[in-house]
Amino acid sequence: MREHARLVYRIAHSVLRNAADAEDATQEVFPAGAPLRKEDRAVQDQKAWLARIAWRVAVERRKRTATTSPYSENAAEKLIAPGHGADRVLLDQELRATLERLVSALPAQLRNALVLSALEEIAPREVAAMLGISEAAVRSRAFRAREILRERLLATPGPRN
């Protein structure tokens, strides 16, 4: 549970876009510290298995609630490298805020493929199973999302590295 709690939370947050709802969804995925059942231990790729469960729980929760909030800071942190010094930290914070805004503005289909495959590092096969699309569609959507982000980031005024 501890090993994958952050992954489950980030996936839930990427779908729900609300910290409190993401925490609740994470608790649903990990019911009160219950020990792994025998069939759970037999799962070959626990990360992908938990990611799929987290995705389904979050999507179901999103259907029940209609709340939105700023995009996950944790996910955007993976898009940029940590800096050195105060000026670098400030630039990184500005870039992070810009990336969060740009990722949030992506169409849901593209955003979901990008978040799961690139930020959460889930294999395209697993992402395809979660989203109910082909692996080729996952790769295409993630590629298109990156291209849109690149274009919009280059068009955004402000300091860059």
CSV table of C-alpha atoms in Angstrom, one decimal:
chain,number,residue,atom,x,y,z
A,1,MET,CA,0.0,0.0,0.0
A,2,ARG,CA,2.7,2.5,1.0
A,3,GLU,CA,4.7,1.8,-2.1
A,4,HIS,CA,1.9,2.8,-4.5
A,5,ALA,CA,-0.2,5.3,-2.5
A,6,ARG,CA,1.3,8.3,-4.2
A,7,LEU,CA,0.6,6.8,-7.6
A,8,VAL,CA,-3.0,6.0,-6.7
A,9,TYR,CA,-3.4,9.6,-5.4
A,10,ARG,CA,-1.9,11.2,-8.5
A,11,ILE,CA,-4.1,9.2,-10.8
A,12,ALA,CA,-7.2,10.0,-8.7
A,13,HIS,CA,-6.2,13.7,-8.6
A,14,SER,CA,-5.6,13.8,-12.4
A,15,VAL,CA,-9.2,12.6,-12.9
A,16,LEU,CA,-11.0,14.4,-10.1
A,17,ARG,CA,-8.8,17.5,-10.0
A,18,ASN,CA,-9.6,18.0,-6.3
A,19,ALA,CA,-7.3,17.1,-3.4
A,20,ALA,CA,-10.1,16.0,-1.0
A,21,ASP,CA,-11.9,13.9,-3.6
A,22,ALA,CA,-8.5,12.3,-4.6
A,23,GLU,CA,-7.8,11.4,-1.0
A,24,ASP,CA,-11.2,9.8,-0.6
A,25,ALA,CA,-10.7,7.9,-3.9
A,26,THR,CA,-7.3,6.7,-2.6
A,27,GLN,CA,-9.0,5.4,0.5
A,28,GLU,CA,-11.5,3.5,-1.6
A,29,VAL,CA,-8.6,1.8,-3.5
A,30,PHE,CA,-6.9,0.9,-0.2
A,31,PRO,CA,-9.7,-0.2,2.1
A,32,ALA,CA,-8.6,0.5,5.7
A,33,GLY,CA,-5.2,-1.1,5.4
A,34,ALA,CA,-6.7,-4.5,4.5
A,35,PRO,CA,-4.1,-7.2,3.9
A,36,LEU,CA,-3.6,-8.3,0.3
A,37,ARG,CA,-5.8,-11.2,-0.6
A,38,LYS,CA,-4.3,-14.3,-2.1
A,39,GLU,CA,-5.5,-13.4,-5.6
A,40,ASP,CA,-4.0,-9.8,-5.2
A,41,ARG,CA,-0.6,-11.3,-4.5
A,42,ALA,CA,-0.8,-13.3,-7.8
A,43,VAL,CA,-1.1,-10.1,-9.9
A,44,GLN,CA,1.9,-9.8,-12.2
A,45,ASP,CA,2.2,-6.0,-12.4
A,46,GLN,CA,0.8,-4.5,-9.1
A,47,LYS,CA,1.5,-1.0,-10.2
A,48,ALA,CA,-0.6,-1.3,-13.4
A,49,TRP,CA,-3.3,-3.3,-11.5
A,50,LEU,CA,-3.6,-0.6,-8.8
A,51,ALA,CA,-3.5,2.2,-11.5
A,52,ARG,CA,-6.4,0.6,-13.3
A,53,ILE,CA,-8.4,0.3,-10.1
A,54,ALA,CA,-7.5,3.9,-9.1
A,55,TRP,CA,-8.6,5.1,-12.6
A,56,ARG,CA,-12.0,3.3,-12.3
A,57,VAL,CA,-12.6,4.5,-8.8
A,58,ALA,CA,-11.8,8.1,-9.7
A,59,VAL,CA,-14.0,8.0,-12.9
A,60,GLU,CA,-16.9,6.6,-10.9
A,61,ARG,CA,-16.4,9.3,-8.2
A,62,ARG,CA,-16.2,12.0,-10.9
A,63,LYS,CA,-19.5,10.8,-12.3
A,64,ARG,CA,-21.0,11.3,-8.8
A,65,THR,CA,-19.5,14.8,-8.2
A,66,ALA,CA,-18.9,17.7,-10.5
A,67,THR,CA,-16.0,19.7,-9.0
A,68,THR,CA,-12.9,21.2,-10.5
A,69,SER,CA,-9.8,22.7,-9.1
A,70,PRO,CA,-6.3,23.5,-10.3
A,71,TYR,CA,-4.2,20.8,-11.9
A,72,SER,CA,-2.0,18.6,-9.6
A,73,GLU,CA,1.2,20.2,-8.6
A,74,ASN,CA,2.8,16.8,-8.1
A,75,ALA,CA,2.2,15.8,-11.7
A,76,ALA,CA,3.6,19.0,-13.1
A,77,GLU,CA,6.7,18.7,-11.0
A,78,LYS,CA,7.7,15.7,-13.1
A,79,LEU,CA,7.7,17.8,-16.2
A,80,ILE,CA,10.5,20.0,-15.1
A,81,ALA,CA,13.9,19.4,-13.4
A,82,PRO,CA,14.6,20.8,-10.0
A,83,GLY,CA,16.6,24.0,-9.9
A,84,HIS,CA,19.5,25.5,-8.0
A,85,GLY,CA,19.2,28.9,-6.3
A,86,ALA,CA,16.4,31.3,-5.7
A,87,ASP,CA,16.2,32.6,-9.2
A,88,ARG,CA,16.0,29.1,-10.6
A,89,VAL,CA,13.3,28.1,-8.1
A,90,LEU,CA,11.3,31.2,-9.1
A,91,LEU,CA,11.6,30.3,-12.8
A,92,ASP,CA,10.7,26.7,-12.1
A,93,GLN,CA,7.6,27.8,-10.1
A,94,GLU,CA,6.5,30.0,-13.0
A,95,LEU,CA,7.1,27.2,-15.5
A,96,ARG,CA,5.2,24.8,-13.3
A,97,ALA,CA,2.2,27.1,-13.1
A,98,THR,CA,2.3,27.6,-16.8
A,99,LEU,CA,2.5,23.9,-17.4
A,100,GLU,CA,-0.3,23.2,-15.0
A,101,ARG,CA,-2.5,25.7,-16.8
A,102,LEU,CA,-1.6,24.3,-20.2
A,103,VAL,CA,-2.1,20.7,-19.2
A,104,SER,CA,-5.5,21.6,-17.6
A,105,ALA,CA,-6.6,23.2,-20.8
A,106,LEU,CA,-5.9,20.1,-22.9
A,107,PRO,CA,-9.0,18.2,-24.1
A,108,ALA,CA,-9.7,15.4,-21.6
A,109,GLN,CA,-8.8,12.6,-24.0
A,110,LEU,CA,-5.4,14.0,-24.7
A,111,ARG,CA,-4.8,15.0,-21.0
A,112,ASN,CA,-5.7,11.5,-19.7
A,113,ALA,CA,-3.4,9.7,-22.1
A,114,LEU,CA,-0.5,12.1,-21.3
A,115,VAL,CA,-1.0,12.0,-17.6
A,116,LEU,CA,-1.2,8.2,-17.4
A,117,SER,CA,1.6,7.4,-19.9
A,118,ALA,CA,4.1,10.2,-19.5
A,119,LEU,CA,3.6,11.5,-15.9
A,120,GLU,CA,2.6,8.3,-14.2
A,121,GLU,CA,4.8,6.1,-16.5
A,122,ILE,CA,2.2,3.5,-17.1
A,123,ALA,CA,2.8,1.2,-20.1
A,124,PRO,CA,0.7,2.1,-23.1
A,125,ARG,CA,-0.9,-1.4,-23.0
A,126,GLU,CA,-2.2,-0.7,-19.5
A,127,VAL,CA,-3.3,2.9,-20.3
A,128,ALA,CA,-5.2,1.5,-23.3
A,129,ALA,CA,-7.0,-1.0,-21.0
A,130,MET,CA,-7.8,1.7,-18.5
A,131,LEU,CA,-9.2,4.1,-21.2
A,132,GLY,CA,-10.8,1.5,-23.4
A,133,ILE,CA,-8.8,2.5,-26.5
A,134,SER,CA,-6.0,0.9,-28.5
A,135,GLU,CA,-2.3,1.3,-27.7
A,136,ALA,CA,-1.9,3.2,-30.9
A,137,ALA,CA,-4.5,5.7,-29.8
A,138,VAL,CA,-2.7,6.1,-26.4
A,139,ARG,CA,0.6,6.8,-28.2
A,140,SER,CA,-1.1,9.1,-30.7
A,141,ARG,CA,-3.0,11.1,-28.0
A,142,ALA,CA,0.1,11.4,-25.8
A,143,PHE,CA,2.2,12.6,-28.7
A,144,ARG,CA,-0.5,15.1,-29.8
A,145,ALA,CA,-0.8,16.4,-26.2
A,146,ARG,CA,3.0,16.9,-26.0
A,147,GLU,CA,2.9,18.7,-29.4
A,148,ILE,CA,0.1,21.0,-28.2
A,149,LEU,CA,2.0,21.7,-25.0
A,150,ARG,CA,5.2,22.5,-26.8
A,151,GLU,CA,3.4,24.9,-29.2
A,152,ARG,CA,1.5,26.6,-26.5
A,153,LEU,CA,4.6,26.8,-24.2
A,154,LEU,CA,6.6,28.4,-27.0
A,155,ALA,CA,3.8,30.9,-27.7
A,156,THR,CA,3.5,31.8,-24.0
A,157,PRO,CA,5.4,35.1,-23.2
A,158,GLY,CA,7.8,35.0,-20.3
A,159,PRO,CA,11.3,33.9,-19.2
A,160,ARG,CA,12.5,30.5,-20.4
A,161,ASN,CA,15.7,28.6,-19.9
